[in-house]
């Protein structure tokens, strides 16, 4: 690849990364207004997967970091921040970076076999890791408070509350929307790239 072509590719990657960064910020701020029945849906994981698949692991991790920073900034983590500010920052930033990073790693590992299946796998792993790190952070930093929240919500078991009350339906809707939309949008972007 020539030096000019390499620079052009890097510029396109940075521009797409910047556009996806703006999209992550907008979607996270709008997330409280997007609902599927009783569930609040976060569509922010879709551009993270798209960025990881089209721009690479580094951009995926960056987009996850931006996602986490916006969660902290817009007040979505206020209830947790009142209990343990450091634990909240660690949990929120770790889950964001981890979901973008793993989406990129999974995509890169599987792309050589089948790029479409690689996007689907990245679209699955992204919300799984995001939710898993969130639950791990809840267990490490907020277990006692969450146990109280669970009792207030009518749950006898704190683990059941964590899975059903905190993440349950939202996780399933986010996973489905991610698996449906991420591969389609990524395929369109990659097709556009080839046409130029």
PDB file of C-alpha atoms in Angstrom:
ATOM      1  CA  UNK A   1       0.000   0.000   0.000  1.00  0.00           C
ATOM      2  CA  UNK A   2       1.430   3.398  -0.960  1.00  0.00           C
ATOM      3  CA  UNK A   3       2.100   6.125   1.574  1.00  0.00           C
ATOM      4  CA  UNK A   4      -0.674   8.343   0.128  1.00  0.00           C
ATOM      5  CA  UNK A   5      -3.169   5.499   0.145  1.00  0.00           C
ATOM      6  CA  UNK A   6      -2.217   4.612   3.712  1.00  0.00           C
ATOM      7  CA  UNK A   7      -2.727   8.230   4.836  1.00  0.00           C
ATOM      8  CA  UNK A   8      -6.077   8.361   3.049  1.00  0.00           C
ATOM      9  CA  UNK A   9      -7.192   5.191   4.837  1.00  0.00           C
ATOM     10  CA  UNK A  10      -6.064   6.586   8.203  1.00  0.00           C
ATOM     11  CA  UNK A  11      -7.925   9.833   7.543  1.00  0.00           C
ATOM     12  CA  UNK A  12     -11.123   7.964   6.624  1.00  0.00           C
ATOM     13  CA  UNK A  13     -10.797   5.875   9.789  1.00  0.00           C
ATOM     14  CA  UNK A  14     -10.351   8.971  11.951  1.00  0.00           C
ATOM     15  CA  UNK A  15     -13.291  10.752  10.305  1.00  0.00           C
ATOM     16  CA  UNK A  16     -15.561   7.730  10.750  1.00  0.00           C
ATOM     17  CA  UNK A  17     -14.312   7.378  14.331  1.00  0.00           C
ATOM     18  CA  UNK A  18     -15.167  11.044  14.986  1.00  0.00           C
ATOM     19  CA  UNK A  19     -18.648  10.640  13.493  1.00  0.00           C
ATOM     20  CA  UNK A  20     -19.259   7.516  15.584  1.00  0.00           C
ATOM     21  CA  UNK A  21     -17.985   9.351  18.685  1.00  0.00           C
ATOM     22  CA  UNK A  22     -20.578  12.070  18.117  1.00  0.00           C
ATOM     23  CA  UNK A  23     -23.224   9.397  17.568  1.00  0.00           C
ATOM     24  CA  UNK A  24     -22.305   7.647  20.835  1.00  0.00           C
ATOM     25  CA  UNK A  25     -22.665  10.946  22.708  1.00  0.00           C
ATOM     26  CA  UNK A  26     -26.020  11.772  21.090  1.00  0.00           C
ATOM     27  CA  UNK A  27     -27.461   8.286  21.559  1.00  0.00           C
ATOM     28  CA  UNK A  28     -26.415   8.130  25.206  1.00  0.00           C
ATOM     29  CA  UNK A  29     -27.970  11.507  25.952  1.00  0.00           C
ATOM     30  CA  UNK A  30     -31.155  10.493  24.100  1.00  0.00           C
ATOM     31  CA  UNK A  31     -31.241   7.013  25.648  1.00  0.00           C
ATOM     32  CA  UNK A  32     -33.637   7.996  28.397  1.00  0.00           C
ATOM     33  CA  UNK A  33     -36.263   8.875  25.778  1.00  0.00           C
ATOM     34  CA  UNK A  34     -36.027   5.657  23.739  1.00  0.00           C
ATOM     35  CA  UNK A  35     -38.326   3.001  25.135  1.00  0.00           C
ATOM     36  CA  UNK A  36     -39.601  -0.379  24.066  1.00  0.00           C
ATOM     37  CA  UNK A  37     -42.637  -0.861  26.254  1.00  0.00           C
ATOM     38  CA  UNK A  38     -41.432  -0.508  29.850  1.00  0.00           C
ATOM     39  CA  UNK A  39     -37.773  -0.902  28.876  1.00  0.00           C
ATOM     40  CA  UNK A  40     -35.341   1.935  28.333  1.00  0.00           C
ATOM     41  CA  UNK A  41     -33.177   1.003  25.376  1.00  0.00           C
ATOM     42  CA  UNK A  42     -29.569   2.045  24.943  1.00  0.00           C
ATOM     43  CA  UNK A  43     -28.723   2.029  21.246  1.00  0.00           C
ATOM     44  CA  UNK A  44     -25.246   3.341  22.028  1.00  0.00           C
ATOM     45  CA  UNK A  45     -23.670  -0.115  21.713  1.00  0.00           C
ATOM     46  CA  UNK A  46     -24.479  -0.198  17.982  1.00  0.00           C
ATOM     47  CA  UNK A  47     -21.983   2.531  16.964  1.00  0.00           C
ATOM     48  CA  UNK A  48     -19.440   0.949  19.308  1.00  0.00           C
ATOM     49  CA  UNK A  49     -19.701  -2.354  17.424  1.00  0.00           C
ATOM     50  CA  UNK A  50     -19.688  -0.563  14.067  1.00  0.00           C
ATOM     51  CA  UNK A  51     -16.572   1.379  15.056  1.00  0.00           C
ATOM     52  CA  UNK A  52     -14.823  -1.741  16.307  1.00  0.00           C
ATOM     53  CA  UNK A  53     -15.625  -3.580  13.069  1.00  0.00           C
ATOM     54  CA  UNK A  54     -14.880  -0.779  10.582  1.00  0.00           C
ATOM     55  CA  UNK A  55     -12.125   1.167  12.342  1.00  0.00           C
ATOM     56  CA  UNK A  56     -10.431  -1.385  14.584  1.00  0.00           C
ATOM     57  CA  UNK A  57      -9.966  -2.406  18.183  1.00  0.00           C
ATOM     58  CA  UNK A  58      -8.567   0.959  19.294  1.00  0.00           C
ATOM     59  CA  UNK A  59     -11.565   2.916  18.013  1.00  0.00           C
ATOM     60  CA  UNK A  60     -13.898   0.344  19.599  1.00  0.00           C
ATOM     61  CA  UNK A  61     -12.212   0.867  22.977  1.00  0.00           C
ATOM     62  CA  UNK A  62     -12.271   4.659  22.487  1.00  0.00           C
ATOM     63  CA  UNK A  63     -16.001   4.639  21.708  1.00  0.00           C
ATOM     64  CA  UNK A  64     -16.601   2.517  24.816  1.00  0.00           C
ATOM     65  CA  UNK A  65     -14.627   5.019  26.901  1.00  0.00           C
ATOM     66  CA  UNK A  66     -16.703   7.897  25.489  1.00  0.00           C
ATOM     67  CA  UNK A  67     -19.874   5.932  26.288  1.00  0.00           C
ATOM     68  CA  UNK A  68     -18.724   5.502  29.894  1.00  0.00           C
ATOM     69  CA  UNK A  69     -17.738   9.154  30.239  1.00  0.00           C
ATOM     70  CA  UNK A  70     -21.146  10.310  29.000  1.00  0.00           C
ATOM     71  CA  UNK A  71     -22.908   7.945  31.431  1.00  0.00           C
ATOM     72  CA  UNK A  72     -20.968   9.591  34.257  1.00  0.00           C
ATOM     73  CA  UNK A  73     -21.532  13.103  32.927  1.00  0.00           C
ATOM     74  CA  UNK A  74     -25.264  12.939  32.150  1.00  0.00           C
ATOM     75  CA  UNK A  75     -26.339  11.621  35.537  1.00  0.00           C
ATOM     76  CA  UNK A  76     -27.279   8.056  34.531  1.00  0.00           C
ATOM     77  CA  UNK A  77     -25.064   6.761  37.343  1.00  0.00           C
ATOM     78  CA  UNK A  78     -26.246   9.179  40.060  1.00  0.00           C
ATOM     79  CA  UNK A  79     -27.770   6.501  42.308  1.00  0.00           C
ATOM     80  CA  UNK A  80     -24.502   4.550  42.259  1.00  0.00           C
ATOM     81  CA  UNK A  81     -22.370   7.691  42.597  1.00  0.00           C
ATOM     82  CA  UNK A  82     -24.072   8.486  45.910  1.00  0.00           C
ATOM     83  CA  UNK A  83     -23.057   5.075  47.285  1.00  0.00           C
ATOM     84  CA  UNK A  84     -19.467   4.792  46.048  1.00  0.00           C
ATOM     85  CA  UNK A  85     -18.113   7.451  43.650  1.00  0.00           C
ATOM     86  CA  UNK A  86     -14.823   5.652  42.914  1.00  0.00           C
ATOM     87  CA  UNK A  87     -16.583   2.310  42.418  1.00  0.00           C
ATOM     88  CA  UNK A  88     -19.027   4.006  40.057  1.00  0.00           C
ATOM     89  CA  UNK A  89     -16.290   5.573  37.942  1.00  0.00           C
ATOM     90  CA  UNK A  90     -14.340   2.307  37.788  1.00  0.00           C
ATOM     91  CA  UNK A  91     -17.417   0.244  36.894  1.00  0.00           C
ATOM     92  CA  UNK A  92     -18.818   2.630  34.298  1.00  0.00           C
ATOM     93  CA  UNK A  93     -15.535   3.295  32.487  1.00  0.00           C
ATOM     94  CA  UNK A  94     -14.430  -0.364  32.678  1.00  0.00           C
ATOM     95  CA  UNK A  95     -17.685  -1.663  31.204  1.00  0.00           C
ATOM     96  CA  UNK A  96     -17.528   0.851  28.365  1.00  0.00           C
ATOM     97  CA  UNK A  97     -13.917   0.208  27.421  1.00  0.00           C
ATOM     98  CA  UNK A  98     -14.269  -3.567  27.860  1.00  0.00           C
ATOM     99  CA  UNK A  99     -17.333  -3.850  25.624  1.00  0.00           C
ATOM    100  CA  UNK A 100     -15.713  -1.831  22.806  1.00  0.00           C
ATOM    101  CA  UNK A 101     -12.379  -3.592  23.155  1.00  0.00           C
ATOM    102  CA  UNK A 102     -13.833  -7.107  23.138  1.00  0.00           C
ATOM    103  CA  UNK A 103     -16.128  -6.277  20.207  1.00  0.00           C
ATOM    104  CA  UNK A 104     -13.048  -5.224  18.246  1.00  0.00           C
ATOM    105  CA  UNK A 105     -10.983  -8.243  19.271  1.00  0.00           C
ATOM    106  CA  UNK A 106     -13.791 -10.690  18.441  1.00  0.00           C
ATOM    107  CA  UNK A 107     -14.435  -9.023  15.079  1.00  0.00           C
ATOM    108  CA  UNK A 108     -10.737  -9.036  14.170  1.00  0.00           C
ATOM    109  CA  UNK A 109     -10.341 -12.696  15.183  1.00  0.00           C
ATOM    110  CA  UNK A 110     -13.330 -13.864  13.112  1.00  0.00           C
ATOM    111  CA  UNK A 111     -13.177 -11.479  10.143  1.00  0.00           C
ATOM    112  CA  UNK A 112     -10.773 -13.677   8.179  1.00  0.00           C
ATOM    113  CA  UNK A 113     -13.325 -16.502   8.237  1.00  0.00           C
ATOM    114  CA  UNK A 114     -16.527 -14.553   7.579  1.00  0.00           C
ATOM    115  CA  UNK A 115     -16.897 -10.799   8.068  1.00  0.00           C
ATOM    116  CA  UNK A 116     -20.697 -10.929   8.400  1.00  0.00           C
ATOM    117  CA  UNK A 117     -20.561 -13.547  11.170  1.00  0.00           C
ATOM    118  CA  UNK A 118     -17.712 -11.585  12.757  1.00  0.00           C
ATOM    119  CA  UNK A 119     -19.993  -8.534  13.088  1.00  0.00           C
ATOM    120  CA  UNK A 120     -22.777 -10.670  14.549  1.00  0.00           C
ATOM    121  CA  UNK A 121     -20.359 -12.153  17.092  1.00  0.00           C
ATOM    122  CA  UNK A 122     -19.085  -8.658  17.980  1.00  0.00           C
ATOM    123  CA  UNK A 123     -22.699  -7.451  18.271  1.00  0.00           C
ATOM    124  CA  UNK A 124     -23.396 -10.267  20.733  1.00  0.00           C
ATOM    125  CA  UNK A 125     -20.234  -9.936  22.816  1.00  0.00           C
ATOM    126  CA  UNK A 126     -20.514  -6.157  23.209  1.00  0.00           C
ATOM    127  CA  UNK A 127     -23.733  -6.089  25.298  1.00  0.00           C
ATOM    128  CA  UNK A 128     -22.758  -9.314  27.082  1.00  0.00           C
ATOM    129  CA  UNK A 129     -19.466  -7.809  28.284  1.00  0.00           C
ATOM    130  CA  UNK A 130     -21.101  -4.444  29.054  1.00  0.00           C
ATOM    131  CA  UNK A 131     -23.716  -6.154  31.228  1.00  0.00           C
ATOM    132  CA  UNK A 132     -21.280  -8.626  32.799  1.00  0.00           C
ATOM    133  CA  UNK A 133     -18.864  -5.887  33.905  1.00  0.00           C
ATOM    134  CA  UNK A 134     -21.800  -3.834  35.215  1.00  0.00           C
ATOM    135  CA  UNK A 135     -23.026  -6.806  37.274  1.00  0.00           C
ATOM    136  CA  UNK A 136     -19.504  -7.519  38.518  1.00  0.00           C
ATOM    137  CA  UNK A 137     -19.158  -3.871  39.576  1.00  0.00           C
ATOM    138  CA  UNK A 138     -22.552  -4.081  41.316  1.00  0.00           C
ATOM    139  CA  UNK A 139     -21.396  -7.160  43.187  1.00  0.00           C
ATOM    140  CA  UNK A 140     -18.046  -5.655  44.210  1.00  0.00           C
ATOM    141  CA  UNK A 141     -19.029  -2.062  45.032  1.00  0.00           C
ATOM    142  CA  UNK A 142     -22.783  -1.863  45.607  1.00  0.00           C
ATOM    143  CA  UNK A 143     -23.994  -5.256  46.846  1.00  0.00           C
ATOM    144  CA  UNK A 144     -25.510  -4.089  50.142  1.00  0.00           C
ATOM    145  CA  UNK A 145     -27.354  -1.168  48.561  1.00  0.00           C
ATOM    146  CA  UNK A 146     -28.614  -3.347  45.712  1.00  0.00           C
ATOM    147  CA  UNK A 147     -29.851  -5.915  48.238  1.00  0.00           C
ATOM    148  CA  UNK A 148     -31.903  -3.154  49.855  1.00  0.00           C
ATOM    149  CA  UNK A 149     -33.209  -1.986  46.460  1.00  0.00           C
ATOM    150  CA  UNK A 150     -34.178  -5.576  45.682  1.00  0.00           C
ATOM    151  CA  UNK A 151     -36.118  -5.964  48.915  1.00  0.00           C
ATOM    152  CA  UNK A 152     -37.885  -2.647  48.216  1.00  0.00           C
ATOM    153  CA  UNK A 153     -38.783  -3.917  44.739  1.00  0.00           C
ATOM    154  CA  UNK A 154     -40.232  -7.142  46.190  1.00  0.00           C
ATOM    155  CA  UNK A 155     -37.338  -9.505  45.449  1.00  0.00           C
ATOM    156  CA  UNK A 156     -36.255 -12.010  48.094  1.00  0.00           C
ATOM    157  CA  UNK A 157     -32.967 -12.763  46.350  1.00  0.00           C
ATOM    158  CA  UNK A 158     -30.430 -10.029  45.499  1.00  0.00           C
ATOM    159  CA  UNK A 159     -28.994 -12.020  42.572  1.00  0.00           C
ATOM    160  CA  UNK A 160     -32.469 -12.405  41.075  1.00  0.00           C
ATOM    161  CA  UNK A 161     -32.970  -8.654  41.453  1.00  0.00           C
ATOM    162  CA  UNK A 162     -29.625  -7.919  39.774  1.00  0.00           C
ATOM    163  CA  UNK A 163     -30.464 -10.112  36.772  1.00  0.00           C
ATOM    164  CA  UNK A 164     -34.202  -9.460  36.504  1.00  0.00           C
ATOM    165  CA  UNK A 165     -34.628  -6.012  38.009  1.00  0.00           C
ATOM    166  CA  UNK A 166     -31.457  -4.207  36.984  1.00  0.00           C
ATOM    167  CA  UNK A 167     -30.581  -5.696  33.597  1.00  0.00           C
ATOM    168  CA  UNK A 168     -33.177  -8.309  32.487  1.00  0.00           C
ATOM    169  CA  UNK A 169     -35.470  -6.968  29.776  1.00  0.00           C
ATOM    170  CA  UNK A 170     -33.209  -4.080  28.802  1.00  0.00           C
ATOM    171  CA  UNK A 171     -30.358  -6.469  28.104  1.00  0.00           C
ATOM    172  CA  UNK A 172     -32.496  -8.657  25.845  1.00  0.00           C
ATOM    173  CA  UNK A 173     -33.871  -5.711  23.858  1.00  0.00           C
ATOM    174  CA  UNK A 174     -30.408  -4.143  23.516  1.00  0.00           C
ATOM    175  CA  UNK A 175     -28.909  -7.469  22.436  1.00  0.00           C
ATOM    176  CA  UNK A 176     -31.612  -7.963  19.800  1.00  0.00           C
ATOM    177  CA  UNK A 177     -31.336  -4.433  18.411  1.00  0.00           C
ATOM    178  CA  UNK A 178     -27.544  -4.701  18.358  1.00  0.00           C
ATOM    179  CA  UNK A 179     -27.559  -8.048  16.548  1.00  0.00           C
ATOM    180  CA  UNK A 180     -30.092  -6.808  13.976  1.00  0.00           C
ATOM    181  CA  UNK A 181     -28.716  -3.321  13.249  1.00  0.00           C
ATOM    182  CA  UNK A 182     -24.924  -3.581  13.675  1.00  0.00           C
ATOM    183  CA  UNK A 183     -24.309  -6.105  10.855  1.00  0.00           C
ATOM    184  CA  UNK A 184     -26.543  -4.218   8.404  1.00  0.00           C
ATOM    185  CA  UNK A 185     -24.940  -0.818   9.031  1.00  0.00           C
ATOM    186  CA  UNK A 186     -21.421  -2.258   9.058  1.00  0.00           C
ATOM    187  CA  UNK A 187     -22.050  -4.024   5.778  1.00  0.00           C
ATOM    188  CA  UNK A 188     -23.290  -0.780   4.193  1.00  0.00           C
ATOM    189  CA  UNK A 189     -20.233   1.135   5.431  1.00  0.00           C
ATOM    190  CA  UNK A 190     -17.824  -1.549   4.222  1.00  0.00           C
ATOM    191  CA  UNK A 191     -19.603  -1.656   0.824  1.00  0.00           C
ATOM    192  CA  UNK A 192     -19.276   2.133   0.536  1.00  0.00           C
ATOM    193  CA  UNK A 193     -15.581   1.876   1.390  1.00  0.00           C
ATOM    194  CA  UNK A 194     -15.025  -0.681  -1.397  1.00  0.00           C
ATOM    195  CA  UNK A 195     -16.850   1.469  -3.961  1.00  0.00           C
ATOM    196  CA  UNK A 196     -14.512   4.441  -3.450  1.00  0.00           C
TER     197      UNK A 196
END
